[in-house]
Coordinates of N, CA and C in Angstrom, one line a residue:
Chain A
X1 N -2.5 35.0 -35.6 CA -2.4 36.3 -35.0 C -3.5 37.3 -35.5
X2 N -4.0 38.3 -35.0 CA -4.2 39.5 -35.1 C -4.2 39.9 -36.7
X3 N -5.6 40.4 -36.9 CA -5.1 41.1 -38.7 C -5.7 42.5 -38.6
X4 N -4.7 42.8 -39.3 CA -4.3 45.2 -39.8 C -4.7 44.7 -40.6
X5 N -5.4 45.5 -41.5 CA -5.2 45.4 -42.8 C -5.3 47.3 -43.3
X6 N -4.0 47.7 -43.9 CA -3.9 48.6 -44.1 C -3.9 49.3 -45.6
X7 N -4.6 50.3 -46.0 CA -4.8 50.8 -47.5 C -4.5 52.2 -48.0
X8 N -4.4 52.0 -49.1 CA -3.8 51.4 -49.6 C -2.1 51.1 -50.0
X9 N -1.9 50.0 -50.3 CA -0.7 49.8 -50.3 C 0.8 50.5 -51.0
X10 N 0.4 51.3 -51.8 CA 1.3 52.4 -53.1 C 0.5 53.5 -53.1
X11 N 0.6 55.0 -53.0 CA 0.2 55.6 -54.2 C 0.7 56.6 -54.0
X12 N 1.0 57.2 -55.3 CA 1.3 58.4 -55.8 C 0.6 59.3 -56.1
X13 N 0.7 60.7 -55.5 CA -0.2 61.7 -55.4 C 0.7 63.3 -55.9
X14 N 0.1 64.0 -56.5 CA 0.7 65.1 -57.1 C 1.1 66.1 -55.9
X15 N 1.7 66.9 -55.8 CA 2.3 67.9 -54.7 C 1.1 68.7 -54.8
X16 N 0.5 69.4 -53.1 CA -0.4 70.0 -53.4 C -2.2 69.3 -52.9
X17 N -1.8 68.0 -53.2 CA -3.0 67.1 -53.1 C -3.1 66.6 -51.4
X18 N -4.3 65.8 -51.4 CA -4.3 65.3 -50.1 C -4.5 63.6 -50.3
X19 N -3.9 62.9 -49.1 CA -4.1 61.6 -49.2 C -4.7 61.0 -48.0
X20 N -5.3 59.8 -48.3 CA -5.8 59.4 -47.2 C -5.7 57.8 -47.1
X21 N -5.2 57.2 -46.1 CA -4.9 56.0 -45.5 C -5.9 55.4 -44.3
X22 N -6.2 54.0 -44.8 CA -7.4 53.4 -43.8 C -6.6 52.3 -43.0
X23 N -6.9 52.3 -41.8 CA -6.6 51.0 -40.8 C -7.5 50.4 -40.7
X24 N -7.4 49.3 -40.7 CA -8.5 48.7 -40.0 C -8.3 47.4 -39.2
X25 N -8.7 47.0 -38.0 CA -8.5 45.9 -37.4 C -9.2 44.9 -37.6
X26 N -9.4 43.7 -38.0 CA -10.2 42.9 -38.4 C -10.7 42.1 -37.9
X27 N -10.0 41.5 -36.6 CA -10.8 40.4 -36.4 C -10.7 41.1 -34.2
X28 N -10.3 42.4 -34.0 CA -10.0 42.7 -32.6 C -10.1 43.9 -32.5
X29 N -10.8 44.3 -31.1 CA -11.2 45.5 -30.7 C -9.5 46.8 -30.7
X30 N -9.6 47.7 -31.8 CA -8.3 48.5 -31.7 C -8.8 49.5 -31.1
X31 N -8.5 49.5 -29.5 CA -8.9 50.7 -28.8 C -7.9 52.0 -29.1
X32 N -6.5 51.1 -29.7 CA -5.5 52.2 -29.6 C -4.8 51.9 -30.9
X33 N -5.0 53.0 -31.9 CA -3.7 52.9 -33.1 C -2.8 53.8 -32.9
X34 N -1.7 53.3 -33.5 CA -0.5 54.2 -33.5 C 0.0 54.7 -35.1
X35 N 0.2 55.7 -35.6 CA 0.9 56.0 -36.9 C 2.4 56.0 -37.1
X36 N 2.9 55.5 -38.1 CA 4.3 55.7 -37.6 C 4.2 56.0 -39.4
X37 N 6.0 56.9 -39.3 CA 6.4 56.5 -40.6 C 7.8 56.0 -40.9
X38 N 8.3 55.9 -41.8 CA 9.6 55.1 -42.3 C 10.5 55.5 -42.8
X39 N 12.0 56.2 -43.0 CA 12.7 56.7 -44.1 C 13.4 55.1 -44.4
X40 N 14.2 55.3 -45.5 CA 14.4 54.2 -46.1 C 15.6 53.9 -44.9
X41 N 16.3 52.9 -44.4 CA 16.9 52.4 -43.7 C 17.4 53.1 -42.3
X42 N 16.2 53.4 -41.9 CA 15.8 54.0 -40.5 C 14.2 53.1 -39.8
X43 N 14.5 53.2 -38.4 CA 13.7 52.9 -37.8 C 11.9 53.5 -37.8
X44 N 11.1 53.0 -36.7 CA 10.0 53.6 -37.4 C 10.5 54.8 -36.3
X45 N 9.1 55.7 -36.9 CA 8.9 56.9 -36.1 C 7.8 57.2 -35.7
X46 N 7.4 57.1 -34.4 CA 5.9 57.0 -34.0 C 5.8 58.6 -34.4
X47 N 4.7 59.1 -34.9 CA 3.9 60.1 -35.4 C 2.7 60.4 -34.4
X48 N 1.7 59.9 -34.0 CA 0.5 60.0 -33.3 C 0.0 59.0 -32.9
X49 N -0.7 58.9 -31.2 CA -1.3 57.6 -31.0 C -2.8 57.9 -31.2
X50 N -3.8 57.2 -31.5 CA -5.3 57.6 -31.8 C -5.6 56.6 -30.7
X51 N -6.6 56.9 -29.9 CA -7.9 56.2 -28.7 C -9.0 56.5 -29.9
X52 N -9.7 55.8 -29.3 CA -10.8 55.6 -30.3 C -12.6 56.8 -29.4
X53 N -12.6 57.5 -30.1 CA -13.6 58.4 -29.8 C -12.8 59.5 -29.0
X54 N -11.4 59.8 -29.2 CA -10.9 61.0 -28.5 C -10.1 61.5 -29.5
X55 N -9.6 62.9 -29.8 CA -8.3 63.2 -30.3 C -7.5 62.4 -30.4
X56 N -6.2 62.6 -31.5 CA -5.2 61.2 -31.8 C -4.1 62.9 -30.6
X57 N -3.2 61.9 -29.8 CA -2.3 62.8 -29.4 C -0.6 62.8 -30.6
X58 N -0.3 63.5 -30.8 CA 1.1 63.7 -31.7 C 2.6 63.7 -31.3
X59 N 3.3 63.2 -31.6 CA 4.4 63.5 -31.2 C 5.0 64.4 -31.4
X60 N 5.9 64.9 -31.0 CA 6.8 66.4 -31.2 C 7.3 66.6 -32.2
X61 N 7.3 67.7 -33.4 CA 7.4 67.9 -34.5 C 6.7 67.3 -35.5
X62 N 5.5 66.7 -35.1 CA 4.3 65.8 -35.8 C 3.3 67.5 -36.0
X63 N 3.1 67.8 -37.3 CA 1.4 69.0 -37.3 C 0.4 68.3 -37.2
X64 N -0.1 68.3 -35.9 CA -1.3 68.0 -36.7 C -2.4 68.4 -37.2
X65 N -2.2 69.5 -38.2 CA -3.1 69.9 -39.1 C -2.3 69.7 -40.4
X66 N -1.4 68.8 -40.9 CA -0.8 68.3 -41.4 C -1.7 66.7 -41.6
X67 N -1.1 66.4 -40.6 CA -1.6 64.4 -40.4 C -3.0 64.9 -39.8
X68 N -3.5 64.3 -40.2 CA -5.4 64.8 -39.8 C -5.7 63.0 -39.2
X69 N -5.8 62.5 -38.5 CA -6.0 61.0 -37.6 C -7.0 61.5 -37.2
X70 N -8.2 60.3 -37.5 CA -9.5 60.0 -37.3 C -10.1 58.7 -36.7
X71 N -9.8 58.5 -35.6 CA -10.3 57.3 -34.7 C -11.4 56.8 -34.7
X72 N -12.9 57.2 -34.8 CA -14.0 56.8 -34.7 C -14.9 55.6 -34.4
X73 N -13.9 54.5 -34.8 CA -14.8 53.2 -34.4 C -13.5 52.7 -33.6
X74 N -14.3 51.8 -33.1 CA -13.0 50.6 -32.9 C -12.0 49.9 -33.8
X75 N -12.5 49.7 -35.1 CA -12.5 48.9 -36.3 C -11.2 49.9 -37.3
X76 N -11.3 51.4 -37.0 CA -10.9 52.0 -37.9 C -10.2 53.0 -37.5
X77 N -8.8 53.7 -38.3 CA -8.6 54.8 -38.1 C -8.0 55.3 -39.6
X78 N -7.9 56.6 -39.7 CA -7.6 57.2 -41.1 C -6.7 57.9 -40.6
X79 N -5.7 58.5 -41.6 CA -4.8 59.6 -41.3 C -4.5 60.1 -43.1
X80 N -5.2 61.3 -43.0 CA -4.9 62.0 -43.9 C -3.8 63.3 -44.5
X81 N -2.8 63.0 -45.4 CA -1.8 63.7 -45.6 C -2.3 64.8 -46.1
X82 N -2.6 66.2 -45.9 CA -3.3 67.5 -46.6 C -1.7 67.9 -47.1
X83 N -2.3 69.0 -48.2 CA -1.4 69.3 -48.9 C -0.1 68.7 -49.2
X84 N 0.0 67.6 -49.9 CA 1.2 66.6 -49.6 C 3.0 67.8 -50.1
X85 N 3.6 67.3 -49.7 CA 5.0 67.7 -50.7 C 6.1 66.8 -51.1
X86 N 6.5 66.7 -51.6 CA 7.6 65.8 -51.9 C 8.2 65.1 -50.6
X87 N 8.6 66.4 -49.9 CA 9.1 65.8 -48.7 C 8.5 64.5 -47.5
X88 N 6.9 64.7 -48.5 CA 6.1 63.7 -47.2 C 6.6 62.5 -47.7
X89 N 6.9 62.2 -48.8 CA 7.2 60.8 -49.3 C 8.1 59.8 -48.2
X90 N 7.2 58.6 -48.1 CA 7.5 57.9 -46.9 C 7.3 56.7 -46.7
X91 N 7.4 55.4 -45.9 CA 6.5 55.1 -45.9 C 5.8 54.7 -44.5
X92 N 4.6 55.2 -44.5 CA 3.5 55.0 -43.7 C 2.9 54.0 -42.9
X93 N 3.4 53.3 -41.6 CA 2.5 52.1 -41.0 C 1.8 52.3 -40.2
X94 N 0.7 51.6 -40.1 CA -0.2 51.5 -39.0 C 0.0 50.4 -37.6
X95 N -0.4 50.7 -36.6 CA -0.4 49.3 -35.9 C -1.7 49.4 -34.8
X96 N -1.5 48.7 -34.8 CA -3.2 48.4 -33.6 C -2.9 47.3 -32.3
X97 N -3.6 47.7 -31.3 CA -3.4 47.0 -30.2 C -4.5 46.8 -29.3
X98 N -4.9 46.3 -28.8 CA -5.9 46.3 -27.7 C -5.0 46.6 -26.4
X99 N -5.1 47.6 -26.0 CA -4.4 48.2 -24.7 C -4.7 47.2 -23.6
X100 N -6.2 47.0 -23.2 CA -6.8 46.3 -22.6 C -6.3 45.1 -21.9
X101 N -6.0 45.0 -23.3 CA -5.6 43.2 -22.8 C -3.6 43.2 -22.9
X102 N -2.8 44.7 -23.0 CA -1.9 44.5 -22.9 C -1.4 43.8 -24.4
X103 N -1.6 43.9 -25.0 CA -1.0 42.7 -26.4 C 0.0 43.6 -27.2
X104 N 0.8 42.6 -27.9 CA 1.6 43.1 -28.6 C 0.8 44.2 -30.0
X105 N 1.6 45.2 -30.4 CA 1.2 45.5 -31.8 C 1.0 44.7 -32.8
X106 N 0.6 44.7 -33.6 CA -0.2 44.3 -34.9 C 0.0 45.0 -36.2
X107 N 0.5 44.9 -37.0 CA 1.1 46.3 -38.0 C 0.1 46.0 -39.2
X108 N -0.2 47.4 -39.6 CA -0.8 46.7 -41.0 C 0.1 46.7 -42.3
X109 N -0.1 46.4 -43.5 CA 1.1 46.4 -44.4 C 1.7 47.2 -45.0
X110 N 1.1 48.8 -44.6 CA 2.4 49.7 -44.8 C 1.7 50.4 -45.8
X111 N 1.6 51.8 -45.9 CA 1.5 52.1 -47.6 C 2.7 53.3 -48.3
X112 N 3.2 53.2 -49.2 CA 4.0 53.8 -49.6 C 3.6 55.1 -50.1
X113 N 4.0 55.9 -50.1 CA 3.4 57.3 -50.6 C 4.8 57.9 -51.7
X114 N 4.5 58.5 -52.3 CA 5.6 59.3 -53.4 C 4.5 60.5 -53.4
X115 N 5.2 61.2 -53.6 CA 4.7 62.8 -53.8 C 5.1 63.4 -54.9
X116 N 5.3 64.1 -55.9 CA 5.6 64.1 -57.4 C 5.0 65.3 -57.4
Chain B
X1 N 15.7 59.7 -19.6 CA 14.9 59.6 -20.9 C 14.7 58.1 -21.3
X2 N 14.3 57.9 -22.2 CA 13.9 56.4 -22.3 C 15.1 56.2 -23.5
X3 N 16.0 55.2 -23.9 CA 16.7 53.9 -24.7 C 16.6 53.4 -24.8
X4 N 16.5 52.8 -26.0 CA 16.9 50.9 -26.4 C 18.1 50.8 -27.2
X5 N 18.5 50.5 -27.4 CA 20.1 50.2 -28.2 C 20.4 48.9 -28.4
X6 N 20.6 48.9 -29.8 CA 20.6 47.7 -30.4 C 21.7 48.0 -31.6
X7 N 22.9 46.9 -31.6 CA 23.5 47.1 -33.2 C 22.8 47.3 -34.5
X8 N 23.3 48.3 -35.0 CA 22.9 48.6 -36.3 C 23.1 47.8 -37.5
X9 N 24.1 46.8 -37.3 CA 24.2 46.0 -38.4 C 25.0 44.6 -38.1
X10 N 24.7 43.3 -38.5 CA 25.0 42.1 -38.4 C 25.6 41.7 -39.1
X11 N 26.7 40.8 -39.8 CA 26.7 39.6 -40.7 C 26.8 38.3 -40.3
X12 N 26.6 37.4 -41.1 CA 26.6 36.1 -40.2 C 26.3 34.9 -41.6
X13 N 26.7 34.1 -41.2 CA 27.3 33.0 -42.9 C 25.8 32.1 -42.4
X14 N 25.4 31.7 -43.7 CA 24.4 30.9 -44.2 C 24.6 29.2 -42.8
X15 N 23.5 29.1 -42.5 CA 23.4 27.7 -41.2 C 23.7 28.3 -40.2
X16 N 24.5 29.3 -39.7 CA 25.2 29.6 -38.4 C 24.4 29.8 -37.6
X17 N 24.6 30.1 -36.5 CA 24.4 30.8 -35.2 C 24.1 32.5 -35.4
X18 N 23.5 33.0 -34.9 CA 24.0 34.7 -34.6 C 22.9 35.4 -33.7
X19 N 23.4 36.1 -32.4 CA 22.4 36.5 -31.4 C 22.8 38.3 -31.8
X20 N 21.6 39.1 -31.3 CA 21.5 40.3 -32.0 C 20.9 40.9 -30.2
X21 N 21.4 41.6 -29.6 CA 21.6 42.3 -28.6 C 20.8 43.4 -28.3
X22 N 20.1 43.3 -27.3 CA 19.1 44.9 -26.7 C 19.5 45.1 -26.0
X23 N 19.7 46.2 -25.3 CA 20.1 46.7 -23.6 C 18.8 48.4 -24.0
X24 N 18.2 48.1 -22.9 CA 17.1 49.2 -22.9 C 17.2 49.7 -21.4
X25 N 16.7 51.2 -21.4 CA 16.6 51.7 -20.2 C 15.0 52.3 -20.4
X26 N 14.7 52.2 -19.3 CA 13.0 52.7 -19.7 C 12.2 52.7 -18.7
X27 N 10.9 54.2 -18.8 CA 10.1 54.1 -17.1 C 9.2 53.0 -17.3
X28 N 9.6 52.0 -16.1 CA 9.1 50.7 -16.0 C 9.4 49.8 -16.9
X29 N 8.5 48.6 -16.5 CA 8.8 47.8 -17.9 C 7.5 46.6 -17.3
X30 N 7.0 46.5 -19.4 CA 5.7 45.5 -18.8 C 6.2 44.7 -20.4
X31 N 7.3 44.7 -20.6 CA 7.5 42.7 -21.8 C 8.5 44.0 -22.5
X32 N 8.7 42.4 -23.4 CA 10.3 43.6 -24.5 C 9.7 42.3 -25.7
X33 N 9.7 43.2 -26.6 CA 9.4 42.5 -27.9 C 10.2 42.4 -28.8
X34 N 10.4 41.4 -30.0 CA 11.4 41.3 -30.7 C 10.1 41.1 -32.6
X35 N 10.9 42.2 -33.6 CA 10.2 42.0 -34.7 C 10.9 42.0 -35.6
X36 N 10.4 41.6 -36.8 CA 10.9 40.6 -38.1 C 10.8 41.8 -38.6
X37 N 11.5 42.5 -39.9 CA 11.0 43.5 -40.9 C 11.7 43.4 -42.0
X38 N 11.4 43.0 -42.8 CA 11.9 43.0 -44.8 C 11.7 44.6 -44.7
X39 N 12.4 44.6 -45.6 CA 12.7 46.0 -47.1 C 11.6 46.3 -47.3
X40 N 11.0 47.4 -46.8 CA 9.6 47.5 -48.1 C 8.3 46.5 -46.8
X41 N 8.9 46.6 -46.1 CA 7.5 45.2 -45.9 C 7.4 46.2 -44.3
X42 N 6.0 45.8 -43.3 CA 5.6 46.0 -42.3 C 6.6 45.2 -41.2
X43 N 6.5 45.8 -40.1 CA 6.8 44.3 -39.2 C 6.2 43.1 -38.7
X44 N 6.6 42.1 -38.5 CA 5.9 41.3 -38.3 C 6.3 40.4 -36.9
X45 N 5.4 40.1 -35.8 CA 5.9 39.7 -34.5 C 6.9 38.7 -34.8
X46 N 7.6 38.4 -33.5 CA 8.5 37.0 -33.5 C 8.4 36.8 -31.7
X47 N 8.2 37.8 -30.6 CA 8.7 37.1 -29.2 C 7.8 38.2 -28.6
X48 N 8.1 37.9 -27.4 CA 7.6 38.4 -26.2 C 7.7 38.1 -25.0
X49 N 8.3 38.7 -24.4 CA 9.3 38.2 -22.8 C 9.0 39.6 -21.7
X50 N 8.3 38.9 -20.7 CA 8.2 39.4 -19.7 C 9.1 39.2 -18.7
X51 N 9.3 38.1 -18.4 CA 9.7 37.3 -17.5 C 11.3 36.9 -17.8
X52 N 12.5 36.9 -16.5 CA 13.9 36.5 -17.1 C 13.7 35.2 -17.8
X53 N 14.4 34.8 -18.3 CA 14.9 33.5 -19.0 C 14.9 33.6 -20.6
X54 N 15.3 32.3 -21.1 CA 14.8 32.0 -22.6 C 13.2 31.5 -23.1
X55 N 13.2 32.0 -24.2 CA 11.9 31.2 -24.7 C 12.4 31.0 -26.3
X56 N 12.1 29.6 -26.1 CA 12.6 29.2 -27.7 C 11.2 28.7 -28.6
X57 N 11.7 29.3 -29.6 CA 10.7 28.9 -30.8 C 11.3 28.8 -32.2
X58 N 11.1 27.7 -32.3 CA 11.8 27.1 -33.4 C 13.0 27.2 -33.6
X59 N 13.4 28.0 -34.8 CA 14.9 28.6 -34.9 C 15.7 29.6 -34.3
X60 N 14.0 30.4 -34.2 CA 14.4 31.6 -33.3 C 14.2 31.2 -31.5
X61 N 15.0 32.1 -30.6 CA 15.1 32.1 -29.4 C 15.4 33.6 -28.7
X62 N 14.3 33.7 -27.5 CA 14.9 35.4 -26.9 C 15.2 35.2 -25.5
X63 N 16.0 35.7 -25.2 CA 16.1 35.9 -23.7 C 15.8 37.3 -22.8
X64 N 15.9 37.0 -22.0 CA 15.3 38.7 -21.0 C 16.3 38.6 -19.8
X65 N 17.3 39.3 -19.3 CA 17.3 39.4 -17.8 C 16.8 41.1 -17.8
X66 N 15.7 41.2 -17.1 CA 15.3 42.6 -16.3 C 16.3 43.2 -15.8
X67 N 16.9 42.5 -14.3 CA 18.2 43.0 -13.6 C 19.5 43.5 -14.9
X68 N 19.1 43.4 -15.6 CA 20.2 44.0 -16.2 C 20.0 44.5 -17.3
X69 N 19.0 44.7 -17.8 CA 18.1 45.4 -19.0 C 18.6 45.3 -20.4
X70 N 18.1 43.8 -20.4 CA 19.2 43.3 -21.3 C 18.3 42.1 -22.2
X71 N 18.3 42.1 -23.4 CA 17.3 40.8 -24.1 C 18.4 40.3 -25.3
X72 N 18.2 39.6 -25.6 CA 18.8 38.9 -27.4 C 17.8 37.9 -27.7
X73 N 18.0 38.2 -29.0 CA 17.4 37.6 -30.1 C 18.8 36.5 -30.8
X74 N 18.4 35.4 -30.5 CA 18.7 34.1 -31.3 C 18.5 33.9 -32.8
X75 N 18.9 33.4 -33.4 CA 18.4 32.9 -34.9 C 19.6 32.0 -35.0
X76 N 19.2 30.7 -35.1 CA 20.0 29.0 -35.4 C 19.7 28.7 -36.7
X77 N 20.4 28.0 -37.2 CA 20.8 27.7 -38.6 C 20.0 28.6 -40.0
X78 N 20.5 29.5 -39.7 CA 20.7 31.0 -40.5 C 19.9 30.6 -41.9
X79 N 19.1 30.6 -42.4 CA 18.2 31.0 -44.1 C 19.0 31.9 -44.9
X80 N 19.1 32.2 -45.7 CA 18.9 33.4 -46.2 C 17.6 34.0 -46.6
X81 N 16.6 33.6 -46.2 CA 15.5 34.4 -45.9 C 15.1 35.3 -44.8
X82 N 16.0 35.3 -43.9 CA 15.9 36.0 -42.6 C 16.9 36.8 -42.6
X83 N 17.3 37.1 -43.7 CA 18.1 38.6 -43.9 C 16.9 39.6 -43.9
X84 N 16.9 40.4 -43.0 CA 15.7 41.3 -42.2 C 16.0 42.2 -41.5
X85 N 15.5 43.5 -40.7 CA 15.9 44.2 -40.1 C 15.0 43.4 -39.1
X86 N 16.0 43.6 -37.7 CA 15.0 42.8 -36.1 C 14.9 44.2 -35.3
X87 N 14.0 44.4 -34.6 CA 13.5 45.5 -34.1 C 13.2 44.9 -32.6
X88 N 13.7 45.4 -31.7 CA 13.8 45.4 -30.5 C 12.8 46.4 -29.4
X89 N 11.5 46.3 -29.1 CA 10.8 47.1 -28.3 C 10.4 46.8 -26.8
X90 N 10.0 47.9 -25.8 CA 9.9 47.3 -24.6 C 8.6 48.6 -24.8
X91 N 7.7 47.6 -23.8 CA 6.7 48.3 -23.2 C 6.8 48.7 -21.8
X92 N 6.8 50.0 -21.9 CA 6.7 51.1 -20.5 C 5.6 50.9 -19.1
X93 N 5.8 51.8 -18.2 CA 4.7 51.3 -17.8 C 3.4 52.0 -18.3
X94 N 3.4 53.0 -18.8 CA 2.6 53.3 -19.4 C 1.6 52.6 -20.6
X95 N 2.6 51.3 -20.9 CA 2.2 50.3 -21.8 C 2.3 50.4 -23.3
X96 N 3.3 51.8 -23.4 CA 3.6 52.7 -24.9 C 4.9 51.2 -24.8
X97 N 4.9 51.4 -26.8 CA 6.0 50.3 -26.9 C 7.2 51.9 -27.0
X98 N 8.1 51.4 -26.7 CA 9.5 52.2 -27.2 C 10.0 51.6 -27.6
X99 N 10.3 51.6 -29.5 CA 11.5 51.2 -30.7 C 12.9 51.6 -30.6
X100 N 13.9 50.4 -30.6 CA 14.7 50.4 -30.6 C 15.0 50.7 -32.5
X101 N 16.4 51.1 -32.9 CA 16.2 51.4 -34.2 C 16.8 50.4 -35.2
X102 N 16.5 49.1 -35.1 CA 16.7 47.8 -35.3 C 18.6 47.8 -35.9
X103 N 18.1 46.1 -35.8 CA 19.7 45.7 -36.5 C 19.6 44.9 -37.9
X104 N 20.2 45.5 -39.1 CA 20.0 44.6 -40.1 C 21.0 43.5 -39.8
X105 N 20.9 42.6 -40.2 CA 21.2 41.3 -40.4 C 21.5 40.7 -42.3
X106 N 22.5 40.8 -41.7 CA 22.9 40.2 -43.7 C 23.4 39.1 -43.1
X107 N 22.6 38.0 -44.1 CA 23.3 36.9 -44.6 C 24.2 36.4 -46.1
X108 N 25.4 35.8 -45.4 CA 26.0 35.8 -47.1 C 26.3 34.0 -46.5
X109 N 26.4 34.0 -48.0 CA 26.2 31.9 -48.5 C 27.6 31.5 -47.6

C-alpha cells in the first residue's frame, strides 16, 4: 500500500511555544490531506482538509490561526500548532489520498504532542 | 445530517467468531471502509466495499448491503493481537470519508 510518513512521532513542547508537523506522501500524488486529532479513547476528529496549492478548509470550532496547514506540493503538508497550551495535547494524524483516483486514506503514524 | 453508528465496545474469547456492525446514513455513498487501530498507533486499512455482498480476506471478512445501509466486519479465529479499535467509514458523494467512532474489541484467552 500507500506510504504517509508522518513527523515527528513524540514531542514535547513548553506552553506558549509553537509546533510543527510534516506529512508527507511517498510514493503517491497527495492531492488532498486531511488533519485529524485524537483524545485518548475517542474517535478521530477531522480538523482541516488541505488541496494542494489552495487554502486548507477547517472544520467548525477548528482556528485556523491556531492550526496553520500548509499544502504546497503534492508530496507535503505541515500543520503548525502556534502558541501551544496544555489543552492542545493530543494526538495528531495525518492522512492522504489521491481524490483522483477515488482511493482509500492512507494515514501517517501519528505524532503525539504533550504541552507542559 | 450524516451517521455512522457502530458499537462502542466488543468482547469475544480467544479462536472465536465476532462480527462488529455499521449502519450509516449519508449524502450518497461511493465505498464504506473498514480500519484496524492499536492504542497509540495510526490506522491502518483492512476492506473496501462498494458493491452489496461479502469480500473475504483471510481471517478478516466485510459485507455491504447499500439497500439497507448496513456493513460488518468479520474477524474468524480471534488472535489476541487484534484486540484493536475497528473504525468504520463511508465515502459521500462528495468523496469526504465520514468516521464512524469505532468499536473496541477486547479479547480475553
Amino acid at each position: 500500500g500507500a506510504v504517509v510518513s508522518q513527523h515527528p512521532s513524540r514531542v514535547i513542547c513548553k506552553s506558549g511555544t509553537s509546533v510543527k508537523i510534516e506529512c508527507r506522501s511517498l510514493d503517491f500524488q497527495a492531492t488532498t490531506m486531511f488533519w485529524y486529532r485524537q483524545f485518548p479513547k475517542q474517535s478521530l476528529m477531522l480538523m482541516a482538509t488541505s488541496n494542494e496549492g489552495s487554502k486548507a478548509t477547517y472544520e467548525q470550532g477548528v482556528e485556523k490561526d491556531k492550526f496553520l496547514i500548509n499544502h504546497a506540493s503534492l508530496t507535503l503538508s505541515t500543520l503548525t500548532v502556534t502558541s501551544a497550551h496544555p489543552e492542545d495535547s493530543s494526538f495528531y494524524i495525518c492522512s492522504a489520498r489521491d481524490v483522483k483516483a477515488h482511493t482509500e486514506a492512507f494515514f501517517g503514524q501519528g505524532t503525539r504532542l504533550t504541552v507542559v | 445530517g450524516q451517521n455512522i453508528d457502530q458499537p462502542t465496545e466488543m468482547t469475544a474469547t480467544e479462536g472465536a467468531i465476532v462480527q462488529i456492525n455499521c449502519t450509516y446514513q449519508t449524502s450518497g455513498f461511493n465505498g464504506l471502509f473498514w480500519y484496524q487501530q492499536h492504542a497509540g498507533e495510526a490506522p491502518t486499512f483492512l476492506s473496501y466495499n462498494v458493491l452489496d455482498g461479502l469480500e473475504e480476506k483471510g481471517r478478516f471478512s466485510s459485507f455491504l448491503s447499500r439497500s439497507k445501509g448496513y456493513s460488518y466486519l468479520l474477524l474468524k479465529e480471534l488472535q489476541m493481537k487484534v484486540s484493536a479499535s475497528y473504525l468504520c467509514a463511508v465515502m459521500d458523494s462528495n468523496y469526504q470519508l465520514i468516521w464512524g467512532a469505532g468499536t473496541k474489541l477486547i479479547i480475553k484467552p
